[in-house]
Tab-separated table of C-alpha atoms and ligand atoms in Angstrom:
chain	number	residue	atom	x	y	z
U	24	UNK	CA	45.162	-94.555	-14.168
U	25	UNK	CA	47.407	-96.446	-11.491
U	26	UNK	CA	45.958	-99.409	-9.802
U	27	UNK	CA	46.374	-101.838	-6.646
U	28	UNK	CA	45.574	-105.636	-7.636
U	29	UNK	CA	44.708	-106.899	-4.099
U	30	UNK	CA	42.629	-110.488	-3.409
U	31	UNK	CA	41.480	-111.453	0.192
U	32	UNK	CA	40.909	-115.288	0.401
U	33	UNK	CA	40.772	-115.210	-3.622
U	34	UNK	CA	38.038	-112.479	-3.679
U	35	UNK	CA	39.641	-110.056	-5.901
U	36	UNK	CA	39.350	-106.214	-6.423
U	37	UNK	CA	41.328	-103.431	-8.732
U	38	UNK	CA	42.119	-101.483	-5.716
U	39	UNK	CA	42.446	-97.176	-6.666
U	40	UNK	CA	43.362	-94.286	-4.457
U	41	UNK	CA	40.704	-91.520	-4.952
U	42	UNK	CA	41.776	-89.688	-2.340
U	43	UNK	CA	42.833	-86.740	-4.987
U	44	UNK	CA	40.795	-87.396	-7.901
U	45	UNK	CA	37.892	-89.730	-8.673
U	46	UNK	CA	37.804	-91.145	-12.440
U	47	UNK	CA	34.095	-90.869	-14.342
U	48	UNK	CA	31.904	-93.188	-14.612
U	49	UNK	CA	32.414	-95.599	-11.847
U	50	UNK	CA	30.125	-98.615	-12.239
U	51	UNK	CA	31.528	-98.556	-16.342
U	52	UNK	CA	35.148	-98.692	-14.815
U	53	UNK	CA	33.796	-101.248	-12.499
U	54	UNK	CA	32.510	-103.248	-15.454
U	55	UNK	CA	35.693	-102.822	-18.006
U	56	UNK	CA	38.455	-103.548	-15.409
U	57	UNK	CA	36.905	-106.657	-13.990
U	58	UNK	CA	37.040	-108.293	-17.417
U	59	UNK	CA	38.885	-111.262	-17.031
U	60	UNK	CA	39.526	-110.995	-20.690
U	61	UNK	CA	39.352	-107.999	-21.570
U	62	UNK	CA	40.115	-106.281	-19.104
U	63	UNK	CA	42.320	-106.430	-15.762
U	64	UNK	CA	40.337	-109.228	-14.032
U	65	UNK	CA	38.824	-108.865	-10.694
U	66	UNK	CA	35.354	-109.338	-9.051
U	67	UNK	CA	35.039	-105.997	-9.073
U	68	UNK	CA	36.651	-101.906	-8.279
U	69	UNK	CA	36.816	-101.193	-4.705
U	70	UNK	CA	37.685	-97.230	-4.087
U	71	UNK	CA	39.409	-95.714	-1.352
U	72	UNK	CA	37.574	-91.888	-1.435
U	73	UNK	CA	37.911	-89.103	1.531
U	74	UNK	CA	35.526	-89.277	4.170
U	75	UNK	CA	34.556	-86.217	6.596
U	76	UNK	CA	33.373	-88.980	9.190
U	77	UNK	CA	35.802	-91.425	9.418
U	78	UNK	CA	39.748	-91.895	8.168
U	79	UNK	CA	38.659	-93.445	4.756
U	80	UNK	CA	35.886	-93.714	2.654
U	81	UNK	CA	35.644	-97.204	0.546
U	82	UNK	CA	33.092	-97.510	-2.759
U	83	UNK	CA	32.516	-101.199	-3.864
U	84	UNK	CA	31.653	-101.706	-7.509
U	85	UNK	CA	30.608	-105.635	-7.794
U	86	UNK	CA	32.047	-106.589	-11.856
U	87	UNK	CA	28.744	-105.609	-13.129
U	88	UNK	CA	29.081	-102.018	-12.408
U	89	UNK	CA	26.665	-102.353	-9.156
U	90	UNK	CA	27.374	-100.630	-5.850
U	91	UNK	CA	27.209	-103.017	-2.904
U	92	UNK	CA	26.909	-101.559	0.750
U	93	UNK	CA	29.887	-103.560	2.304
U	94	UNK	CA	32.574	-105.177	1.643
U	95	UNK	CA	34.243	-107.586	3.878
U	96	UNK	CA	37.218	-109.211	2.008
U	97	UNK	CA	37.938	-105.661	0.434
U	98	UNK	CA	37.634	-103.851	3.350
U	99	UNK	CA	40.769	-105.927	4.922
U	100	UNK	CA	42.533	-105.377	1.653
U	101	UNK	CA	41.870	-101.545	2.320
U	102	UNK	CA	43.430	-101.465	5.182
U	103	UNK	CA	46.503	-103.125	4.081
U	104	UNK	CA	46.298	-100.556	0.962
U	105	UNK	CA	45.935	-97.508	3.568
U	106	UNK	CA	48.816	-98.617	5.487
U	107	UNK	CA	51.425	-99.639	2.952
U	108	UNK	CA	51.350	-96.945	1.144
U	109	UNK	CA	51.846	-94.473	4.056
U	110	UNK	CA	48.235	-93.332	3.633
U	111	UNK	CA	48.060	-93.733	7.158
U	112	UNK	CA	50.519	-94.865	10.213
U	113	UNK	CA	47.766	-95.879	12.643
U	114	UNK	CA	46.921	-99.884	13.120
U	115	UNK	CA	43.755	-99.001	13.899
U	116	UNK	CA	41.903	-97.235	11.114
U	117	UNK	CA	38.285	-96.357	10.352
U	118	UNK	CA	36.865	-96.637	6.977
U	119	UNK	CA	33.117	-94.981	6.524
U	120	UNK	CA	30.870	-97.639	3.961
U	121	UNK	CA	27.458	-97.394	2.488
U	122	UNK	CA	26.840	-99.865	6.101
U	123	UNK	CA	28.322	-97.412	8.316
U	124	UNK	CA	32.012	-96.860	9.503
U	125	UNK	CA	33.848	-100.168	10.297
U	126	UNK	CA	36.646	-100.246	12.334
U	127	UNK	CA	39.449	-102.370	11.573
U	128	UNK	CA	42.604	-103.346	13.489
U	129	UNK	CA	45.700	-103.862	11.271
U	130	UNK	CA	47.983	-107.119	11.865
U	131	UNK	CA	51.343	-106.634	10.961
U	132	UNK	CA	54.180	-109.400	9.067
U	133	UNK	CA	57.933	-109.354	9.598
U	134	UNK	CA	57.969	-107.069	6.954
U	135	UNK	CA	56.522	-104.268	8.641
U	136	UNK	CA	53.368	-104.847	5.721
U	137	UNK	CA	49.496	-105.625	6.944
U	138	UNK	CA	49.252	-109.111	6.338
U	139	UNK	CA	45.940	-109.664	8.164
U	140	UNK	CA	43.167	-107.795	9.531
U	141	UNK	CA	40.556	-107.613	12.417
U	142	UNK	CA	37.278	-105.799	11.220
U	143	UNK	CA	34.424	-104.955	13.202
U	144	UNK	CA	31.361	-105.636	11.048
U	145	UNK	CA	28.193	-104.245	13.025
U	146	UNK	CA	25.774	-106.115	14.058
U	147	UNK	CA	23.749	-108.674	11.992
U	148	UNK	CA	20.285	-108.540	10.802
U	149	UNK	CA	18.850	-112.370	10.570
U	150	UNK	CA	15.608	-112.703	9.566
U	151	UNK	CA	13.014	-116.031	10.182
U	152	UNK	CA	13.980	-118.337	7.863
U	153	UNK	CA	11.258	-117.916	4.816
U	154	UNK	CA	10.746	-121.048	2.172
U	155	UNK	CA	11.214	-119.555	-1.222
U	156	UNK	CA	10.836	-121.680	-4.963
U	157	UNK	CA	13.185	-121.177	-7.349
U	158	UNK	CA	13.302	-122.709	-11.012
U	159	UNK	CA	10.604	-125.258	-9.516
U	160	UNK	CA	12.223	-126.213	-6.737
U	161	UNK	CA	11.497	-125.101	-2.580
U	162	UNK	CA	14.826	-123.693	-0.639
U	163	UNK	CA	13.997	-122.619	3.146
U	164	UNK	CA	16.959	-119.663	3.406
U	165	UNK	CA	17.450	-117.063	6.323
U	166	UNK	CA	17.946	-113.289	4.730
U	167	UNK	CA	20.775	-111.638	6.912
U	168	UNK	CA	21.726	-108.286	6.318
U	169	UNK	CA	25.294	-106.852	6.958
U	170	UNK	CA	24.668	-103.653	5.583
U	171	UNK	CA	24.447	-105.816	2.273
U	172	UNK	CA	21.235	-108.334	1.284
U	173	UNK	CA	22.530	-112.488	1.820
U	174	UNK	CA	20.130	-115.460	1.748
U	175	UNK	CA	21.544	-118.339	3.670
U	176	UNK	CA	20.122	-122.023	3.367
U	177	UNK	CA	21.563	-124.964	4.067
U	178	UNK	CA	22.350	-128.186	1.644
U	179	UNK	CA	24.228	-131.578	1.474
U	180	UNK	CA	27.071	-131.743	-0.705
U	181	UNK	CA	27.667	-127.612	-1.633
U	182	UNK	CA	30.787	-129.058	-3.749
U	183	UNK	CA	28.231	-130.367	-6.161
U	184	UNK	CA	26.283	-127.669	-6.859
U	185	UNK	CA	25.842	-126.103	-10.043
U	186	UNK	CA	25.876	-122.396	-9.208
U	187	UNK	CA	26.124	-121.011	-12.537
U	188	UNK	CA	23.272	-122.874	-13.490
U	189	UNK	CA	20.876	-122.113	-9.731
U	190	UNK	CA	22.808	-119.042	-8.320
U	191	UNK	CA	21.029	-116.277	-10.589
U	192	UNK	CA	17.260	-118.162	-9.575
U	193	UNK	CA	18.107	-117.004	-5.740
U	194	UNK	CA	20.012	-113.596	-7.008
U	195	UNK	CA	17.107	-112.502	-8.899
U	196	UNK	CA	14.358	-114.047	-6.793
U	197	UNK	CA	11.128	-111.421	-6.473
U	198	UNK	CA	11.780	-112.072	-2.560
U	199	UNK	CA	14.859	-109.925	-2.791
U	200	UNK	CA	13.691	-106.632	-3.937
U	201	UNK	CA	17.823	-105.355	-4.113
U	202	UNK	CA	18.598	-108.535	-5.093
U	203	UNK	CA	20.641	-110.690	-2.843
U	204	UNK	CA	24.096	-112.358	-2.240
U	205	UNK	CA	23.630	-115.846	-1.875
U	206	UNK	CA	25.776	-118.695	0.887
U	207	UNK	CA	25.291	-122.204	0.149
U	208	UNK	CA	26.306	-123.747	3.451
U	209	UNK	CA	27.315	-127.203	5.527
U	210	UNK	CA	27.469	-127.109	9.152
U	211	UNK	CA	30.870	-129.508	9.882
U	212	UNK	CA	30.709	-129.421	13.226
U	213	UNK	CA	29.766	-126.263	16.000
U	214	UNK	CA	32.478	-124.703	15.382
U	215	UNK	CA	33.497	-125.413	11.592
U	216	UNK	CA	31.320	-124.242	8.311
U	217	UNK	CA	31.536	-124.881	5.104
U	218	UNK	CA	29.850	-122.628	2.222
U	219	UNK	CA	30.032	-121.533	-1.563
U	220	UNK	CA	28.567	-117.920	-2.462
U	221	UNK	CA	26.864	-116.708	-5.154
U	222	UNK	CA	27.582	-112.587	-5.215
U	223	UNK	CA	24.941	-110.274	-6.076
U	224	UNK	CA	26.104	-108.856	-9.745
U	225	UNK	CA	29.931	-110.784	-9.505
U	226	UNK	CA	28.874	-114.424	-9.383
U	227	UNK	CA	30.406	-117.441	-7.540
U	228	UNK	CA	33.796	-115.696	-6.007
U	229	UNK	CA	36.242	-117.845	-4.008
U	230	UNK	CA	35.567	-115.794	-0.850
U	231	UNK	CA	32.904	-113.848	0.762
U	232	UNK	CA	33.422	-111.683	4.001
U	233	UNK	CA	30.064	-110.418	4.436
U	234	UNK	CA	28.899	-113.545	3.288
U	235	UNK	CA	30.700	-115.429	6.217
U	236	UNK	CA	29.480	-113.164	8.268
U	237	UNK	CA	25.913	-113.493	7.835
U	238	UNK	CA	26.358	-117.259	7.528
U	239	UNK	CA	27.732	-117.017	11.349
U	240	UNK	CA	24.932	-115.097	12.174
U	241	UNK	CA	22.160	-117.400	10.537
U	242	UNK	CA	23.997	-120.613	12.207
U	243	UNK	CA	23.619	-119.386	15.520
U	244	UNK	CA	20.722	-117.823	15.606
U	245	UNK	CA	19.614	-121.370	14.214
U	246	UNK	CA	21.680	-122.754	17.702
U	247	UNK	CA	23.253	-124.856	15.289
U	248	UNK	CA	26.705	-123.478	15.730
U	249	UNK	CA	28.862	-121.680	18.347
U	250	UNK	CA	28.950	-117.647	18.768
U	251	UNK	CA	32.848	-118.041	17.251
U	252	UNK	CA	33.774	-120.437	14.272
U	253	UNK	CA	36.080	-120.823	11.479
U	254	UNK	CA	34.328	-120.385	7.834
U	255	UNK	CA	35.994	-122.919	4.787
U	256	UNK	CA	35.592	-120.949	1.462
U	257	UNK	CA	36.936	-122.184	-1.937
U	258	UNK	CA	39.564	-119.422	-1.164
U	259	UNK	CA	40.382	-119.820	2.421
U	260	UNK	CA	38.963	-119.307	5.987
U	261	UNK	CA	37.855	-116.496	7.820
U	262	UNK	CA	37.797	-116.503	11.821
U	263	UNK	CA	34.427	-115.052	13.010
U	264	UNK	CA	33.125	-114.159	16.178
U	265	UNK	CA	29.786	-112.754	16.823
U	266	UNK	CA	30.572	-111.067	20.128
U	267	UNK	CA	27.655	-111.383	23.023
U	268	UNK	CA	28.272	-108.028	24.641
U	269	UNK	CA	28.171	-105.539	21.436
U	270	UNK	CA	25.847	-107.786	19.234
U	271	UNK	CA	28.688	-106.600	16.878
U	272	UNK	CA	30.582	-109.491	14.787
U	273	UNK	CA	33.971	-109.666	14.328
U	274	UNK	CA	35.649	-111.192	11.340
U	275	UNK	CA	39.244	-111.817	10.376
U	276	UNK	CA	41.109	-112.630	7.734
U	277	UNK	CA	44.173	-111.672	5.296
U	278	UNK	CA	44.788	-109.657	2.898
U	279	UNK	CA	47.435	-109.880	-0.174
U	280	UNK	CA	48.389	-107.468	-2.954
U	281	UNK	CA	49.260	-109.176	-5.799
U	282	UNK	CA	50.380	-106.342	-8.212
U	283	UNK	CA	50.413	-103.068	-9.473
U	284	UNK	CA	49.441	-101.574	-13.191
U	285	UNK	CA	48.376	-99.191	-14.967
U	286	UNK	CA	45.318	-98.596	-17.251
U	287	UNK	CA	44.258	-96.719	-19.787
U	288	UNK	CA	41.262	-94.832	-18.406
U	289	UNK	CA	40.506	-91.264	-18.292
U	290	UNK	CA	38.372	-87.998	-17.871
U	291	UNK	CA	38.803	-88.571	-21.983
U	292	UNK	CA	36.736	-91.603	-22.217
W	302	API	N1	32.955	-110.270	-2.026
W	302	API	C1	32.470	-109.430	-0.572
W	302	API	C2	31.024	-108.769	-0.939
W	302	API	C3	30.443	-108.171	-1.781
W	302	API	C4	29.102	-108.203	-2.110
W	302	API	C5	28.701	-107.849	-3.654
W	302	API	N2	28.578	-108.331	-3.980
W	302	API	C6	27.320	-106.963	-3.302
W	302	API	O1	26.575	-106.576	-4.072
W	302	API	O2	26.999	-106.824	-1.875
W	302	API	C7	32.817	-109.396	0.910
W	302	API	O3	33.450	-109.579	0.963
W	302	API	O4	31.970	-109.425	1.311
């Protein structure tokens, strides 16, 4: 099975062209390819599938095999995948996701291939902050949906956090019936935010596009930053803008192809 390894700010996935056929048992395939010792190594699996209502459909699976509703870094790479492979000649591409149809504006580099993408991520749903207890300690989190669930919290010294220790307590907290992605945020100034993320189903990743959008929405809603800011993640910086007119969030960032390969998996598995 031919695959393409791609990354958006180090949030890396294995990408499959499923326009003609889809391998059986995608959750199991995601678990296998994601393993960084026995598989390809990735934060998960992303399948580019046909769509009735958009140019393409993206299905995203976390490393544990669970299917997410949306993936910001992933959808930027889907835009690069379909354009660079000649599956479209359009630089405005629509992609159906479980969180609705997203519109991508592809930016081309000097080589004529996609170097960066701006995604209309749709409107965030920001809830009121709520206190939750994790491992005996109380935290104030702001739940935000970008189609997938996020819990945003503000702490000083996020670099010193032991996320493998505290992350699962947030991910599996009973307050989040479908689990949650959790973002740990420092507000540098009104146009610069820093964050780390413990992702539902994948653990700490170097970046999370939907998470960065959730962080901007929660922080601007609290009056602590402007509606347009740079969000610094371990893997790099995303530019996030929450448009006043349409209420949508726009995310701009890079998309990179790392390598192509073949993986032994098919209908006889
Ligand atoms: N890395 C992705 C988010 C994956 C979210 C997934 N962990 C979920 O179950 O919602 C991003 O760039 O938005």
